[in-house]
Amino acid sequence: MNDNITLQFNLSPGDINYALITIPALVNQHLAIKNRLLIVDCCKPQRTKLVDPSKKYPEPAYSERVIKIKQIANTLLSNGTVSEVHFLEKDDPIIAITSKKYLRNIVKDTHEYGGIGITSYLAGLELSKTRYVLHFDGDMIFYQKRNFIWYEKAIRLLEKNDDCISICAGSAPLNDLKISKPSYDHWSKFKSVSDGFKDEFFSARHFLIDKKRLEKLLPILKGPALIETLLVKYLDRGYPRAVENMFFKRFKYAGKYRFIMNANDCWSLHPLDKPKDYLNILPQINDSVKDGIVPTEQLGYENIKLKSWINFFKNS
């Protein structure tokens, strides 16, 4: 089974302050997976109504960060943390390949209107040679119970649920907390089922996807996803859409859902912001999460509650 999975990560110049902490921690939770692909997005986001690259990504600071993230990626490759690195540059042929295959050559930009990557996610899927792709954004924090291999159960659940295109670990730590939805942060429509939830939304933060099922749904721009993309492009309002938005619309139209596993044995956390206070305690957070220990105030929430963590370590 492990030979049929690629552990895939996305990094960008914005990740230079923590990538050498988060990526090894995620790999250590999945050491049996030998195919480990790192996509490093070196493309500067294009101008949109929301993003002015000259102001948000000024030079020479941006280019300096690109050099730094490349150095970090090469370190991760040389020390065996990852097995392959792909640097996504502005003239990379994979941009045209993924635009044609996934987006009907309608969306050719590398980033969405807010500056978040599009091509980097598609490249992670396209360049993975295995049936299953297990993706993490480079800032994710992950827990699984000792001696529990979460993705083995995840694949069994996918096999039992033909209407599910992807699956992820529990959305938030719960411990003994009982709530009626995946997390307090959860907003999309879902259905409670055995072993978890079927959710309408597709999150790009973390997912295990079956490429064999995905291939049958390409291109992604079809039905409502296509209509919305054409409208926002024509009206110049919020174009291009986020990759997870396009996937969500396509999968829902096809009657597919993502499966969110119960949080008993595995779950993830995500930092919405990464100020200096967060970076200072990130190694401690990783160590604590590895043991399944979180502040009481964090229970039920998928996004990091920084003040709770600061107080937690201060009082420990």
mmCIF file of C-alpha atoms in Angstrom:
data_model
loop_
_atom_site.group_PDB
_atom_site.id
_atom_site.type_symbol
_atom_site.label_atom_id
_atom_site.label_comp_id
_atom_site.label_asym_id
_atom_site.label_seq_id
_atom_site.Cartn_x
_atom_site.Cartn_y
_atom_site.Cartn_z
ATOM 1 C CA MET A 1 0.000 0.000 0.000
ATOM 2 C CA ASN A 2 2.779 2.463 0.891
ATOM 3 C CA ASP A 3 4.259 2.183 -2.622
ATOM 4 C CA ASN A 4 0.969 3.401 -4.074
ATOM 5 C CA ILE A 5 0.923 6.686 -2.124
ATOM 6 C CA THR A 6 2.821 9.922 -2.621
ATOM 7 C CA LEU A 7 3.245 12.182 0.389
ATOM 8 C CA GLN A 8 3.080 15.633 -1.192
ATOM 9 C CA PHE A 9 3.831 19.069 0.275
ATOM 10 C CA ASN A 10 3.514 22.635 -1.006
ATOM 11 C CA LEU A 11 5.914 25.385 -0.030
ATOM 12 C CA SER A 12 6.281 28.980 -1.171
ATOM 13 C CA PRO A 13 8.547 31.907 -0.225
ATOM 14 C CA GLY A 14 6.075 32.732 2.554
ATOM 15 C CA ASP A 15 7.021 29.509 4.357
ATOM 16 C CA ILE A 16 10.697 30.195 4.997
ATOM 17 C CA ASN A 17 10.287 30.811 8.744
ATOM 18 C CA TYR A 18 8.926 27.384 9.637
ATOM 19 C CA ALA A 19 9.337 24.900 6.755
ATOM 20 C CA LEU A 20 12.324 23.203 8.408
ATOM 21 C CA ILE A 21 10.116 22.544 11.438
ATOM 22 C CA THR A 22 6.771 21.574 9.905
ATOM 23 C CA ILE A 23 7.842 19.412 6.960
ATOM 24 C CA PRO A 24 10.102 17.047 8.980
ATOM 25 C CA ALA A 25 7.373 16.772 11.638
ATOM 26 C CA LEU A 26 4.801 15.765 9.012
ATOM 27 C CA VAL A 27 7.195 13.306 7.400
ATOM 28 C CA ASN A 28 7.943 11.712 10.770
ATOM 29 C CA GLN A 29 4.240 10.871 11.037
ATOM 30 C CA HIS A 30 4.375 9.107 7.650
ATOM 31 C CA LEU A 31 7.818 7.496 7.504
ATOM 32 C CA ALA A 32 6.579 4.352 5.767
ATOM 33 C CA ILE A 33 5.686 6.397 2.675
ATOM 34 C CA LYS A 34 8.852 6.604 0.596
ATOM 35 C CA ASN A 35 7.502 8.737 -2.266
ATOM 36 C CA ARG A 36 7.698 12.279 -0.859
ATOM 37 C CA LEU A 37 7.208 15.063 -3.364
ATOM 38 C CA LEU A 38 7.808 18.708 -2.507
ATOM 39 C CA ILE A 39 6.399 21.402 -4.807
ATOM 40 C CA VAL A 40 8.090 24.779 -4.281
ATOM 41 C CA ASP A 41 6.119 27.647 -5.804
ATOM 42 C CA CYS A 42 8.646 30.240 -6.988
ATOM 43 C CA CYS A 43 6.175 32.148 -9.193
ATOM 44 C CA LYS A 44 5.236 35.640 -8.092
ATOM 45 C CA PRO A 45 1.422 36.020 -8.017
ATOM 46 C CA GLN A 46 -0.002 38.036 -10.889
ATOM 47 C CA ARG A 47 -1.781 41.378 -10.509
ATOM 48 C CA THR A 48 -5.472 41.200 -9.618
ATOM 49 C CA LYS A 49 -7.947 43.687 -8.194
ATOM 50 C CA LEU A 50 -6.954 42.434 -4.761
ATOM 51 C CA VAL A 51 -3.215 41.945 -5.237
ATOM 52 C CA ASP A 52 -0.605 44.417 -6.432
ATOM 53 C CA PRO A 53 2.585 42.331 -6.650
ATOM 54 C CA SER A 54 4.852 45.382 -6.561
ATOM 55 C CA LYS A 55 3.459 46.265 -3.134
ATOM 56 C CA LYS A 56 2.639 42.886 -1.623
ATOM 57 C CA TYR A 57 5.761 41.131 -2.949
ATOM 58 C CA PRO A 58 8.320 43.949 -3.350
ATOM 59 C CA GLU A 59 11.787 43.418 -4.742
ATOM 60 C CA PRO A 60 14.453 42.530 -3.880
ATOM 61 C CA ALA A 61 12.864 40.994 -0.771
ATOM 62 C CA TYR A 62 10.696 38.573 -2.765
ATOM 63 C CA SER A 63 13.589 37.216 -4.831
ATOM 64 C CA GLU A 64 15.653 36.843 -1.683
ATOM 65 C CA ARG A 65 12.870 34.765 -0.134
ATOM 66 C CA VAL A 66 12.720 32.614 -3.252
ATOM 67 C CA ILE A 67 16.439 31.899 -2.884
ATOM 68 C CA LYS A 68 15.909 31.035 0.781
ATOM 69 C CA ILE A 69 12.992 28.643 0.182
ATOM 70 C CA LYS A 70 15.030 26.909 -2.534
ATOM 71 C CA GLN A 71 17.881 26.444 -0.069
ATOM 72 C CA ILE A 72 15.450 24.998 2.473
ATOM 73 C CA ALA A 73 13.971 22.630 -0.125
ATOM 74 C CA ASN A 74 17.411 21.423 -1.154
ATOM 75 C CA THR A 75 18.243 20.811 2.508
ATOM 76 C CA LEU A 76 15.088 18.717 2.887
ATOM 77 C CA LEU A 77 16.078 16.766 -0.211
ATOM 78 C CA SER A 78 19.710 16.233 0.748
ATOM 79 C CA ASN A 79 18.889 15.005 4.258
ATOM 80 C CA GLY A 80 16.283 12.546 2.978
ATOM 81 C CA THR A 81 13.207 14.269 4.405
ATOM 82 C CA VAL A 82 11.717 14.376 0.887
ATOM 83 C CA SER A 83 12.609 12.233 -2.107
ATOM 84 C CA GLU A 84 11.855 14.723 -4.886
ATOM 85 C CA VAL A 85 11.633 18.500 -5.260
ATOM 86 C CA HIS A 86 9.996 20.375 -8.117
ATOM 87 C CA PHE A 87 10.648 24.098 -8.340
ATOM 88 C CA LEU A 88 7.676 25.737 -10.032
ATOM 89 C CA GLU A 89 9.034 28.642 -12.115
ATOM 90 C CA LYS A 90 7.119 31.073 -14.348
ATOM 91 C CA ASP A 91 8.252 29.323 -17.554
ATOM 92 C CA ASP A 92 7.617 25.791 -16.268
ATOM 93 C CA PRO A 93 5.858 23.559 -18.875
ATOM 94 C CA ILE A 94 3.706 22.095 -16.082
ATOM 95 C CA ILE A 95 1.751 25.374 -16.004
ATOM 96 C CA ALA A 96 0.412 24.866 -19.528
ATOM 97 C CA ILE A 97 -0.058 21.126 -18.967
ATOM 98 C CA THR A 98 -2.200 21.548 -15.866
ATOM 99 C CA SER A 99 -4.104 24.510 -17.324
ATOM 100 C CA LYS A 100 -5.171 22.384 -20.296
ATOM 101 C CA LYS A 101 -5.862 19.162 -18.413
ATOM 102 C CA TYR A 102 -7.602 20.543 -15.330
ATOM 103 C CA LEU A 103 -8.842 24.012 -16.312
ATOM 104 C CA ARG A 104 -9.638 23.758 -20.052
ATOM 105 C CA ASN A 105 -7.045 26.430 -20.833
ATOM 106 C CA ILE A 106 -9.450 28.998 -19.398
ATOM 107 C CA VAL A 107 -7.428 29.723 -16.275
ATOM 108 C CA LYS A 108 -3.766 30.142 -17.186
ATOM 109 C CA ASP A 109 -2.644 32.131 -14.154
ATOM 110 C CA THR A 110 -0.536 30.409 -11.510
ATOM 111 C CA HIS A 111 -2.376 32.012 -8.575
ATOM 112 C CA GLU A 112 -5.906 32.892 -7.552
ATOM 113 C CA TYR A 113 -7.170 36.447 -7.110
ATOM 114 C CA GLY A 114 -5.936 36.612 -3.503
ATOM 115 C CA GLY A 115 -2.416 35.437 -4.301
ATOM 116 C CA ILE A 116 -2.752 31.792 -3.235
ATOM 117 C CA GLY A 117 -1.358 29.148 -5.580
ATOM 118 C CA ILE A 118 -3.383 27.291 -8.198
ATOM 119 C CA THR A 119 -0.723 25.582 -10.301
ATOM 120 C CA SER A 120 1.220 24.390 -7.267
ATOM 121 C CA TYR A 121 -1.719 22.231 -6.144
ATOM 122 C CA LEU A 122 -2.379 20.912 -9.645
ATOM 123 C CA ALA A 123 1.324 20.187 -10.141
ATOM 124 C CA GLY A 124 1.339 18.194 -6.918
ATOM 125 C CA LEU A 125 -1.413 15.999 -8.324
ATOM 126 C CA GLU A 126 -0.001 15.774 -11.838
ATOM 127 C CA LEU A 127 3.598 14.996 -10.882
ATOM 128 C CA SER A 128 2.673 12.303 -8.350
ATOM 129 C CA LYS A 129 3.001 8.928 -10.062
ATOM 130 C CA THR A 130 0.946 6.921 -7.581
ATOM 131 C CA ARG A 131 -2.794 6.304 -7.387
ATOM 132 C CA TYR A 132 -3.124 8.094 -4.052
ATOM 133 C CA VAL A 133 -1.795 11.537 -3.213
ATOM 134 C CA LEU A 134 -1.592 12.569 0.438
ATOM 135 C CA HIS A 135 -1.233 16.345 0.480
ATOM 136 C CA PHE A 136 -0.321 18.778 3.235
ATOM 137 C CA ASP A 137 0.190 22.504 3.003
ATOM 138 C CA GLY A 138 3.566 23.390 4.444
ATOM 139 C CA ASP A 139 2.145 24.994 7.594
ATOM 140 C CA MET A 140 -0.033 22.126 8.799
ATOM 141 C CA ILE A 141 0.364 20.388 12.169
ATOM 142 C CA PHE A 142 -0.768 16.791 12.468
ATOM 143 C CA TYR A 143 -1.575 14.176 15.094
ATOM 144 C CA GLN A 144 -2.177 10.461 14.864
ATOM 145 C CA LYS A 145 -2.407 8.006 17.706
ATOM 146 C CA ARG A 146 0.672 5.899 18.351
ATOM 147 C CA ASN A 147 0.706 2.663 16.325
ATOM 148 C CA PHE A 148 -2.223 3.921 14.230
ATOM 149 C CA ILE A 149 -1.663 4.426 10.491
ATOM 150 C CA TRP A 150 -4.396 6.841 9.584
ATOM 151 C CA TYR A 151 -4.057 6.719 5.787
ATOM 152 C CA GLU A 152 -4.522 2.935 5.708
ATOM 153 C CA LYS A 153 -7.917 3.365 7.328
ATOM 154 C CA ALA A 154 -8.571 6.352 5.061
ATOM 155 C CA ILE A 155 -8.039 4.275 1.918
ATOM 156 C CA ARG A 156 -10.337 1.550 3.253
ATOM 157 C CA LEU A 157 -12.998 4.195 3.859
ATOM 158 C CA LEU A 158 -12.552 5.545 0.341
ATOM 159 C CA GLU A 159 -12.987 2.049 -1.045
ATOM 160 C CA LYS A 160 -16.238 1.654 0.923
ATOM 161 C CA ASN A 161 -17.620 5.030 -0.168
ATOM 162 C CA ASP A 162 -17.778 5.372 -3.945
ATOM 163 C CA ASP A 163 -19.284 8.861 -3.681
ATOM 164 C CA CYS A 164 -16.199 10.237 -1.874
ATOM 165 C CA ILE A 165 -13.388 11.715 -3.925
ATOM 166 C CA SER A 166 -11.026 12.515 -1.052
ATOM 167 C CA ILE A 167 -10.571 12.029 2.653
ATOM 168 C CA CYS A 168 -8.859 13.866 5.496
ATOM 169 C CA ALA A 169 -8.118 13.323 9.157
ATOM 170 C CA GLY A 170 -10.342 14.761 11.866
ATOM 171 C CA SER A 171 -10.756 18.516 11.536
ATOM 172 C CA ALA A 172 -9.838 19.380 15.107
ATOM 173 C CA PRO A 173 -8.697 17.814 18.387
ATOM 174 C CA LEU A 174 -11.662 16.667 20.445
ATOM 175 C CA ASN A 175 -10.378 14.251 23.107
ATOM 176 C CA ASP A 176 -13.543 13.647 25.141
ATOM 177 C CA LEU A 177 -15.321 16.728 23.788
ATOM 178 C CA LYS A 178 -18.595 15.851 22.064
ATOM 179 C CA ILE A 179 -19.767 18.145 19.266
ATOM 180 C CA SER A 180 -22.237 17.485 16.461
ATOM 181 C CA LYS A 181 -20.051 18.647 13.572
ATOM 182 C CA PRO A 182 -16.431 18.206 12.445
ATOM 183 C CA SER A 183 -15.267 21.332 14.307
ATOM 184 C CA TYR A 184 -16.598 24.565 15.743
ATOM 185 C CA ASP A 185 -14.972 26.321 12.767
ATOM 186 C CA HIS A 186 -16.840 24.165 10.250
ATOM 187 C CA TRP A 187 -19.236 26.037 7.965
ATOM 188 C CA SER A 188 -20.106 23.865 4.945
ATOM 189 C CA LYS A 189 -22.955 21.382 4.596
ATOM 190 C CA PHE A 190 -22.174 17.882 5.862
ATOM 191 C CA LYS A 191 -23.763 14.573 6.760
ATOM 192 C CA SER A 192 -22.803 12.443 9.757
ATOM 193 C CA VAL A 193 -21.986 8.867 8.803
ATOM 194 C CA SER A 194 -20.205 5.916 10.353
ATOM 195 C CA ASP A 195 -16.547 6.786 11.036
ATOM 196 C CA GLY A 196 -16.945 10.486 10.267
ATOM 197 C CA PHE A 197 -18.655 13.002 8.032
ATOM 198 C CA LYS A 198 -19.376 13.489 4.342
ATOM 199 C CA ASP A 199 -18.697 17.130 3.632
ATOM 200 C CA GLU A 200 -19.580 19.202 0.560
ATOM 201 C CA PHE A 201 -16.494 21.433 0.688
ATOM 202 C CA PHE A 202 -13.042 20.475 -0.564
ATOM 203 C CA SER A 203 -10.222 21.908 1.540
ATOM 204 C CA ALA A 204 -6.801 22.197 -0.079
ATOM 205 C CA ARG A 205 -5.000 22.381 3.286
ATOM 206 C CA HIS A 206 -4.846 18.625 3.745
ATOM 207 C CA PHE A 207 -6.326 15.732 1.792
ATOM 208 C CA LEU A 208 -5.805 12.204 0.560
ATOM 209 C CA ILE A 209 -7.187 11.878 -2.940
ATOM 210 C CA ASP A 210 -7.722 8.972 -5.309
ATOM 211 C CA LYS A 211 -6.300 10.073 -8.666
ATOM 212 C CA LYS A 212 -8.122 7.266 -10.448
ATOM 213 C CA ARG A 213 -11.446 8.756 -9.346
ATOM 214 C CA LEU A 214 -10.225 12.284 -9.985
ATOM 215 C CA GLU A 215 -9.288 11.515 -13.600
ATOM 216 C CA LYS A 216 -12.910 10.639 -14.335
ATOM 217 C CA LEU A 217 -14.003 14.118 -13.227
ATOM 218 C CA LEU A 218 -11.559 16.141 -15.320
ATOM 219 C CA PRO A 219 -11.569 18.848 -16.410
ATOM 220 C CA ILE A 220 -12.433 20.535 -13.143
ATOM 221 C CA LEU A 221 -14.119 23.411 -14.942
ATOM 222 C CA LYS A 222 -17.462 21.861 -15.726
ATOM 223 C CA GLY A 223 -21.013 22.744 -14.697
ATOM 224 C CA PRO A 224 -21.242 25.394 -11.940
ATOM 225 C CA ALA A 225 -17.436 25.596 -11.626
ATOM 226 C CA LEU A 226 -17.184 26.515 -15.311
ATOM 227 C CA ILE A 227 -20.085 28.975 -15.218
ATOM 228 C CA GLU A 228 -18.748 30.770 -12.143
ATOM 229 C CA THR A 229 -15.235 30.987 -13.593
ATOM 230 C CA LEU A 230 -16.465 32.418 -16.894
ATOM 231 C CA LEU A 231 -18.676 34.941 -15.106
ATOM 232 C CA VAL A 232 -15.989 36.252 -12.745
ATOM 233 C CA LYS A 233 -13.522 36.368 -15.638
ATOM 234 C CA TYR A 234 -15.906 38.323 -17.842
ATOM 235 C CA LEU A 235 -16.961 40.652 -15.019
ATOM 236 C CA ASP A 236 -13.417 40.882 -13.629
ATOM 237 C CA ARG A 237 -14.658 40.132 -10.117
ATOM 238 C CA GLY A 238 -12.625 37.754 -7.999
ATOM 239 C CA TYR A 239 -10.864 36.042 -10.894
ATOM 240 C CA PRO A 240 -9.303 33.500 -10.861
ATOM 241 C CA ARG A 241 -11.155 31.552 -8.203
ATOM 242 C CA ALA A 242 -9.318 29.569 -5.538
ATOM 243 C CA VAL A 243 -8.426 26.021 -6.523
ATOM 244 C CA GLU A 244 -10.393 24.559 -3.606
ATOM 245 C CA ASN A 245 -13.443 26.567 -4.718
ATOM 246 C CA MET A 246 -13.216 25.151 -8.244
ATOM 247 C CA PHE A 247 -12.747 21.615 -6.921
ATOM 248 C CA PHE A 248 -15.625 22.031 -4.481
ATOM 249 C CA LYS A 249 -18.044 23.174 -7.204
ATOM 250 C CA ARG A 250 -16.967 20.381 -9.557
ATOM 251 C CA PHE A 251 -17.199 17.616 -6.992
ATOM 252 C CA LYS A 252 -20.565 18.757 -5.680
ATOM 253 C CA TYR A 253 -21.930 18.883 -9.242
ATOM 254 C CA ALA A 254 -20.727 15.296 -9.754
ATOM 255 C CA GLY A 255 -22.312 14.144 -6.485
ATOM 256 C CA LYS A 256 -18.947 13.604 -4.802
ATOM 257 C CA TYR A 257 -17.898 14.556 -1.290
ATOM 258 C CA ARG A 258 -14.836 14.587 0.877
ATOM 259 C CA PHE A 259 -14.833 12.293 3.887
ATOM 260 C CA ILE A 260 -13.718 13.799 7.201
ATOM 261 C CA MET A 261 -12.629 11.064 9.578
ATOM 262 C CA ASN A 262 -13.584 11.027 13.236
ATOM 263 C CA ALA A 263 -11.000 12.788 15.364
ATOM 264 C CA ASN A 264 -10.481 9.927 17.815
ATOM 265 C CA ASP A 265 -7.225 8.748 16.238
ATOM 266 C CA CYS A 266 -6.043 11.537 13.929
ATOM 267 C CA TRP A 267 -6.551 15.248 13.443
ATOM 268 C CA SER A 268 -4.828 18.375 12.206
ATOM 269 C CA LEU A 269 -4.354 22.007 13.197
ATOM 270 C CA HIS A 270 -3.773 25.069 11.047
ATOM 271 C CA PRO A 271 -2.380 28.527 11.910
ATOM 272 C CA LEU A 272 -4.331 31.368 10.306
ATOM 273 C CA ASP A 273 -1.556 33.787 11.245
ATOM 274 C CA LYS A 274 2.109 33.235 11.993
ATOM 275 C CA PRO A 275 3.419 36.139 14.072
ATOM 276 C CA LYS A 276 6.728 35.978 15.897
ATOM 277 C CA ASP A 277 5.032 34.658 19.053
ATOM 278 C CA TYR A 278 3.739 31.695 17.059
ATOM 279 C CA LEU A 279 7.084 30.942 15.449
ATOM 280 C CA ASN A 280 8.791 31.041 18.845
ATOM 281 C CA ILE A 281 6.616 28.267 20.260
ATOM 282 C CA LEU A 282 6.020 26.250 17.070
ATOM 283 C CA PRO A 283 8.529 23.517 18.023
ATOM 284 C CA GLN A 284 6.755 23.142 21.380
ATOM 285 C CA ILE A 285 3.350 23.005 19.679
ATOM 286 C CA ASN A 286 4.581 20.274 17.348
ATOM 287 C CA ASP A 287 5.960 18.243 20.251
ATOM 288 C CA SER A 288 2.765 18.647 22.251
ATOM 289 C CA VAL A 289 0.490 17.769 19.326
ATOM 290 C CA LYS A 290 2.593 14.687 18.611
ATOM 291 C CA ASP A 291 1.519 13.429 22.058
ATOM 292 C CA GLY A 292 -2.082 14.534 21.516
ATOM 293 C CA ILE A 293 -1.866 17.244 24.178
ATOM 294 C CA VAL A 294 -3.515 20.613 23.498
ATOM 295 C CA PRO A 295 -4.904 23.465 25.608
ATOM 296 C CA THR A 296 -8.515 23.011 26.670
ATOM 297 C CA GLU A 297 -9.423 26.128 24.696
ATOM 298 C CA GLN A 298 -8.106 24.502 21.500
ATOM 299 C CA LEU A 299 -10.466 21.522 21.702
ATOM 300 C CA GLY A 300 -12.987 21.577 18.883
ATOM 301 C CA TYR A 301 -11.174 24.219 16.847
ATOM 302 C CA GLU A 302 -9.135 23.535 13.712
ATOM 303 C CA ASN A 303 -7.387 26.905 13.652
ATOM 304 C CA ILE A 304 -4.596 27.582 16.150
ATOM 305 C CA LYS A 305 -5.645 29.602 19.207
ATOM 306 C CA LEU A 306 -2.308 31.265 19.826
ATOM 307 C CA LYS A 307 -3.041 32.956 23.156
ATOM 308 C CA SER A 308 -4.233 29.653 24.581
ATOM 309 C CA TRP A 309 -0.999 27.955 23.540
ATOM 310 C CA ILE A 310 1.155 30.748 24.960
ATOM 311 C CA ASN A 311 -0.632 30.509 28.307
ATOM 312 C CA PHE A 312 -0.543 26.720 28.151
ATOM 313 C CA PHE A 313 3.243 26.596 27.915
ATOM 314 C CA LYS A 314 3.677 29.424 30.382
ATOM 315 C CA ASN A 315 1.685 27.528 33.005
ATOM 316 C CA SER A 316 3.112 24.090 32.270
#
